[in-house]
């Protein structure tokens, strides 16, 4: 057999065990958000350690001050070979049944050839990719490996401060980030840009206490209506971000068609898209504003009253080239200066994550493009991502010369990450594990 056929067979042989492990992991509700039970998160961390031990890799729980442990391992580099850092995360988003789940989110369920369950794609599939890759080498890869499986990617991460404190533990020549996905199953892509994420909570106060809407409506200011009017000002009539001074650039990589967006995002028939310009630019290189939540009476609990206060979480996605601190300052200034009727407004910063961009001219990037083409049988394209991974900028500070390679099994077509019926295609895991294995062998062999 050729070298590639040899690795292909080794990855295929590892997949039944990897699938069984992934299904066990899906059953663990490792939600690291404040207020959720910490026991499953810690149990998932230990299960991850055990999973790597089962393929011959000695991993450990790395204590993270103020947060959940990371799962880390170090495999020394053979002489003359580089070190790669392999990243994924084991925590998941909440999964309430009222989201619209058709199956139990914490029972791995096969539906139409895909494994459904919370974390199946985001990002326990990333763990599965790394497991299958290292299993193909029987735990002894031809290059050095630093394994980093985070426990708080979906919430406020404490790993960034840990990397800043111990940068030498995370130094690598290549950063392999298995927390992305193809646009369409079977069509390989590498991500080169991620938007940053800036969030703030805005609270409006207008009255000393709620009052009767019939007695005082029409003259007394209602906090909820005031908040709605303020939120409406965040975008123009087209849906584009209306906050002055936030950078916006055209996207010059692969296109994202309107038909693909409508299909992947599940846009209802007849409903217009928002924003202007190419769809790829709207998703990857222009800012966007979203209201993530509002504190207000529910429909079931609504009374005939004017509200004295109301609050909302506002999220601003920023493209590469836009400084996150500057974006936060502009968001806060906009919210405080645009509030209607001189209502009292308080803005509290919530999250500040920088955008990220990666060049395509590096040696490792080129080798990964070749490896993915071998694994998939078709050429690789480059795309962006509207999401963010704050840790990437911190890892870049730890290893300024490292190349980043962003990939994963979270296809936009069907994975439905963060929503109901999240799922993963096992063939995507297998092909990406093969591509990663081919890359490691190519890096070990040099040019």
PDB file of N, CA, C and O in Angstrom, residues 7-8 18 44 48-49 54 99 139 159 219 224 260 276 289 292 325 327 361 384 410 415 418 429 440:
ATOM      1  N   UNK A   7      -2.286   5.081   5.890  1.00  0.00           N
ATOM      2  CA  UNK A   7      -2.930   5.939   6.887  1.00  0.00           C
ATOM      3  C   UNK A   7      -4.444   5.875   6.764  1.00  0.00           C
ATOM      4  O   UNK A   7      -5.157   5.888   7.770  1.00  0.00           O
ATOM      5  N   UNK A   8      -4.933   5.811   5.547  1.00  0.00           N
ATOM      6  CA  UNK A   8      -6.390   5.716   5.344  1.00  0.00           C
ATOM      7  C   UNK A   8      -6.940   4.470   6.029  1.00  0.00           C
ATOM      8  O   UNK A   8      -7.982   4.512   6.690  1.00  0.00           O
ATOM      9  N   UNK A  18     -13.687   5.330  17.886  1.00  0.00           N
ATOM     10  CA  UNK A  18     -13.891   6.773  17.997  1.00  0.00           C
ATOM     11  C   UNK A  18     -15.380   7.097  18.035  1.00  0.00           C
ATOM     12  O   UNK A  18     -15.826   7.940  18.822  1.00  0.00           O
ATOM     13  N   UNK A  44     -16.810  15.045  32.007  1.00  0.00           N
ATOM     14  CA  UNK A  44     -16.412  15.069  30.599  1.00  0.00           C
ATOM     15  C   UNK A  44     -14.908  15.288  30.471  1.00  0.00           C
ATOM     16  O   UNK A  44     -14.249  14.684  29.601  1.00  0.00           O
ATOM     17  N   UNK A  48     -12.377  12.626  28.657  1.00  0.00           N
ATOM     18  CA  UNK A  48     -11.474  13.002  27.574  1.00  0.00           C
ATOM     19  C   UNK A  48     -10.060  12.503  27.857  1.00  0.00           C
ATOM     20  O   UNK A  48      -9.382  11.974  26.973  1.00  0.00           O
ATOM     21  N   UNK A  49      -9.615  12.677  29.105  1.00  0.00           N
ATOM     22  CA  UNK A  49      -8.309  12.136  29.501  1.00  0.00           C
ATOM     23  C   UNK A  49      -8.265  10.638  29.227  1.00  0.00           C
ATOM     24  O   UNK A  49      -7.303  10.110  28.651  1.00  0.00           O
ATOM     25  N   UNK A  54      -6.725   5.582  26.105  1.00  0.00           N
ATOM     26  CA  UNK A  54      -7.129   4.351  25.414  1.00  0.00           C
ATOM     27  C   UNK A  54      -6.418   4.177  24.075  1.00  0.00           C
ATOM     28  O   UNK A  54      -6.342   3.052  23.554  1.00  0.00           O
ATOM     29  N   UNK A  99     -36.137  24.237  22.548  1.00  0.00           N
ATOM     30  CA  UNK A  99     -35.502  24.730  21.325  1.00  0.00           C
ATOM     31  C   UNK A  99     -36.121  24.096  20.088  1.00  0.00           C
ATOM     32  O   UNK A  99     -36.045  24.658  18.998  1.00  0.00           O
ATOM     33  N   UNK A 139      -0.721   6.378  18.875  1.00  0.00           N
ATOM     34  CA  UNK A 139      -0.312   7.293  19.937  1.00  0.00           C
ATOM     35  C   UNK A 139       1.103   7.805  19.810  1.00  0.00           C
ATOM     36  O   UNK A 139       1.587   8.498  20.724  1.00  0.00           O
ATOM     37  N   UNK A 159      -9.032  30.051  30.057  1.00  0.00           N
ATOM     38  CA  UNK A 159      -7.818  29.483  29.476  1.00  0.00           C
ATOM     39  C   UNK A 159      -6.911  30.566  28.900  1.00  0.00           C
ATOM     40  O   UNK A 159      -5.681  30.415  28.911  1.00  0.00           O
ATOM     41  N   UNK A 219     -48.459  59.080  27.806  1.00  0.00           N
ATOM     42  CA  UNK A 219     -47.726  60.224  28.350  1.00  0.00           C
ATOM     43  C   UNK A 219     -46.515  59.770  29.164  1.00  0.00           C
ATOM     44  O   UNK A 219     -45.407  60.291  29.003  1.00  0.00           O
ATOM     45  N   UNK A 224     -39.774  49.503  28.130  1.00  0.00           N
ATOM     46  CA  UNK A 224     -39.643  48.481  27.103  1.00  0.00           C
ATOM     47  C   UNK A 224     -39.764  49.085  25.708  1.00  0.00           C
ATOM     48  O   UNK A 224     -38.980  48.764  24.809  1.00  0.00           O
ATOM     49  N   UNK A 260     -27.397  28.966  -0.880  1.00  0.00           N
ATOM     50  CA  UNK A 260     -26.733  28.192   0.175  1.00  0.00           C
ATOM     51  C   UNK A 260     -27.082  28.765   1.540  1.00  0.00           C
ATOM     52  O   UNK A 260     -27.355  28.020   2.491  1.00  0.00           O
ATOM     53  N   UNK A 276     -26.511  44.319   2.967  1.00  0.00           N
ATOM     54  CA  UNK A 276     -26.243  44.608   1.561  1.00  0.00           C
ATOM     55  C   UNK A 276     -24.866  44.067   1.197  1.00  0.00           C
ATOM     56  O   UNK A 276     -24.035  43.797   2.057  1.00  0.00           O
ATOM     57  N   UNK A 289     -24.964  43.207  13.856  1.00  0.00           N
ATOM     58  CA  UNK A 289     -25.479  43.472  15.202  1.00  0.00           C
ATOM     59  C   UNK A 289     -26.653  42.540  15.466  1.00  0.00           C
ATOM     60  O   UNK A 289     -27.536  42.363  14.621  1.00  0.00           O
ATOM     61  N   UNK A 292     -29.342  39.422  21.526  1.00  0.00           N
ATOM     62  CA  UNK A 292     -29.322  38.026  21.949  1.00  0.00           C
ATOM     63  C   UNK A 292     -30.376  37.686  23.005  1.00  0.00           C
ATOM     64  O   UNK A 292     -30.722  36.523  23.189  1.00  0.00           O
ATOM     65  N   UNK A 325     -11.370  46.519  21.255  1.00  0.00           N
ATOM     66  CA  UNK A 325     -11.549  47.550  22.282  1.00  0.00           C
ATOM     67  C   UNK A 325     -12.216  48.790  21.672  1.00  0.00           C
ATOM     68  O   UNK A 325     -13.126  49.380  22.262  1.00  0.00           O
ATOM     69  N   UNK A 327     -14.122  48.825  19.055  1.00  0.00           N
ATOM     70  CA  UNK A 327     -15.510  48.475  18.726  1.00  0.00           C
ATOM     71  C   UNK A 327     -16.395  48.547  19.959  1.00  0.00           C
ATOM     72  O   UNK A 327     -17.539  49.026  19.894  1.00  0.00           O
ATOM     73  N   UNK A 361      -0.072  31.654   2.755  1.00  0.00           N
ATOM     74  CA  UNK A 361       1.184  31.422   2.054  1.00  0.00           C
ATOM     75  C   UNK A 361       2.172  30.538   2.777  1.00  0.00           C
ATOM     76  O   UNK A 361       3.281  30.315   2.278  1.00  0.00           O
ATOM     77  N   UNK A 384     -14.278  32.294   5.266  1.00  0.00           N
ATOM     78  CA  UNK A 384     -14.229  32.956   6.559  1.00  0.00           C
ATOM     79  C   UNK A 384     -15.239  32.333   7.490  1.00  0.00           C
ATOM     80  O   UNK A 384     -15.902  31.340   7.168  1.00  0.00           O
ATOM     81  N   UNK A 410     -17.929  20.566  11.614  1.00  0.00           N
ATOM     82  CA  UNK A 410     -19.183  21.282  11.886  1.00  0.00           C
ATOM     83  C   UNK A 410     -19.728  21.891  10.594  1.00  0.00           C
ATOM     84  O   UNK A 410     -19.724  23.106  10.406  1.00  0.00           O
ATOM     85  N   UNK A 415     -25.192  20.741  10.363  1.00  0.00           N
ATOM     86  CA  UNK A 415     -24.765  20.498  11.745  1.00  0.00           C
ATOM     87  C   UNK A 415     -25.609  21.218  12.790  1.00  0.00           C
ATOM     88  O   UNK A 415     -25.741  20.752  13.915  1.00  0.00           O
ATOM     89  N   UNK A 418     -25.316  25.027  18.095  1.00  0.00           N
ATOM     90  CA  UNK A 418     -25.964  25.963  19.017  1.00  0.00           C
ATOM     91  C   UNK A 418     -27.477  25.908  18.932  1.00  0.00           C
ATOM     92  O   UNK A 418     -28.161  26.568  19.721  1.00  0.00           O
ATOM     93  N   UNK A 429     -15.656  13.425   9.979  1.00  0.00           N
ATOM     94  CA  UNK A 429     -14.638  13.171  11.011  1.00  0.00           C
ATOM     95  C   UNK A 429     -13.526  12.295  10.445  1.00  0.00           C
ATOM     96  O   UNK A 429     -12.329  12.576  10.623  1.00  0.00           O
ATOM     97  N   UNK A 440       0.569  15.547   9.348  1.00  0.00           N
ATOM     98  CA  UNK A 440       1.625  15.268  10.345  1.00  0.00           C
ATOM     99  C   UNK A 440       2.775  14.484   9.681  1.00  0.00           C
ATOM    100  O   UNK A 440       3.949  14.782   9.921  1.00  0.00           O
TER     101      UNK A 440
END
